[in-house]
């Protein structure tokens, strides 16, 4: 018998690096997704096949031999299941994904959630969204060494087309907010993918936030509205980003609810500036894409999305006024400058989207 699970990729509209600070986030789904098929076998081993748009990959290993040094996402999952007391007799697992790797669109969590969902079917586990998300986060934190927050596994589990998920990462309470028909989103992957230094940079940012909390004698940056001016300058900048970004998430929700694209675009722009200058997680390639995008008629604002150090931008455009022909101009300027190919992942003209998608 074949068991199946799937999960969407996500684009975070705003609320970056706030999740591990008990803050707020506002993601929505993208059409790219990950699907898993699993067949149980009595072999004591995992035969894993990955069919990704970016390549094919096969791996076989004995259950119980999982090792963090292999940095293997599938090993991380069978390790996490063993930790939860789930005993797998052996399995063939196939994963098909169209979420680009290292693009800031949550390819890792989409992978974990799709495989965990297939396992839940196979082992008839009574796990809710939060439990699955916590396991997906734990395997990243404790096995793969990425000290990520809860944003991605929750977003890949709960996001849907046309709605933003306003999530309080401290309580996991959420609200769905409609994205008005007049607003469209464009996601462009810079082609700069996360590498090891991105993981290091990400973990360093998290550490810096924890150091700042210790110095200010608070449990999390959620507790404050302003950074303490006595912090060393680097920590002051990191805290300023988190504090102002949480505010921007609340305002972004209000902007969506009041159909105010100009306000939302301004918040995108401010978020990017803060991530570039205070949190220092952008790269010149991404800055260029943001600037090119913001120069186009009908674009309200653009920003880097996801963990940073490369990856994608998300832009807010007018559904009716933005001319998609200008995207060709952007890609050409970008390639001329950086000799790299950027890719439009989600645009107004994306034909693969269902009727009710707000990305078109
Ligand atoms: C990555 C992490 C998330 C979150 C974002 C930044 O996607 O997985 O937990 O911290 O970066 O907002």
CSV table of C-alpha atoms in Angstrom, one decimal, residues 31 161-162 181 183 319 350 352-360:
chain,number,residue,atom,x,y,z
A,31,UNK,CA,2.0,27.1,-6.2
A,161,UNK,CA,-4.0,30.5,-2.0
A,162,UNK,CA,-5.3,33.9,-1.7
A,181,UNK,CA,-8.1,40.8,-5.7
A,183,UNK,CA,-3.1,43.0,-5.2
A,319,UNK,CA,-3.1,43.4,-10.5
A,350,UNK,CA,1.2,32.0,-13.9
A,352,UNK,CA,-0.6,26.7,-13.4
A,353,UNK,CA,-2.6,28.4,-10.7
A,354,UNK,CA,-6.1,27.5,-9.7
A,355,UNK,CA,-9.0,29.8,-10.4
A,356,UNK,CA,-9.0,31.3,-6.9
A,357,UNK,CA,-5.3,32.0,-6.7
A,358,UNK,CA,-4.4,35.6,-5.9
A,359,UNK,CA,-1.0,35.4,-7.6
A,360,UNK,CA,-2.4,36.0,-11.1
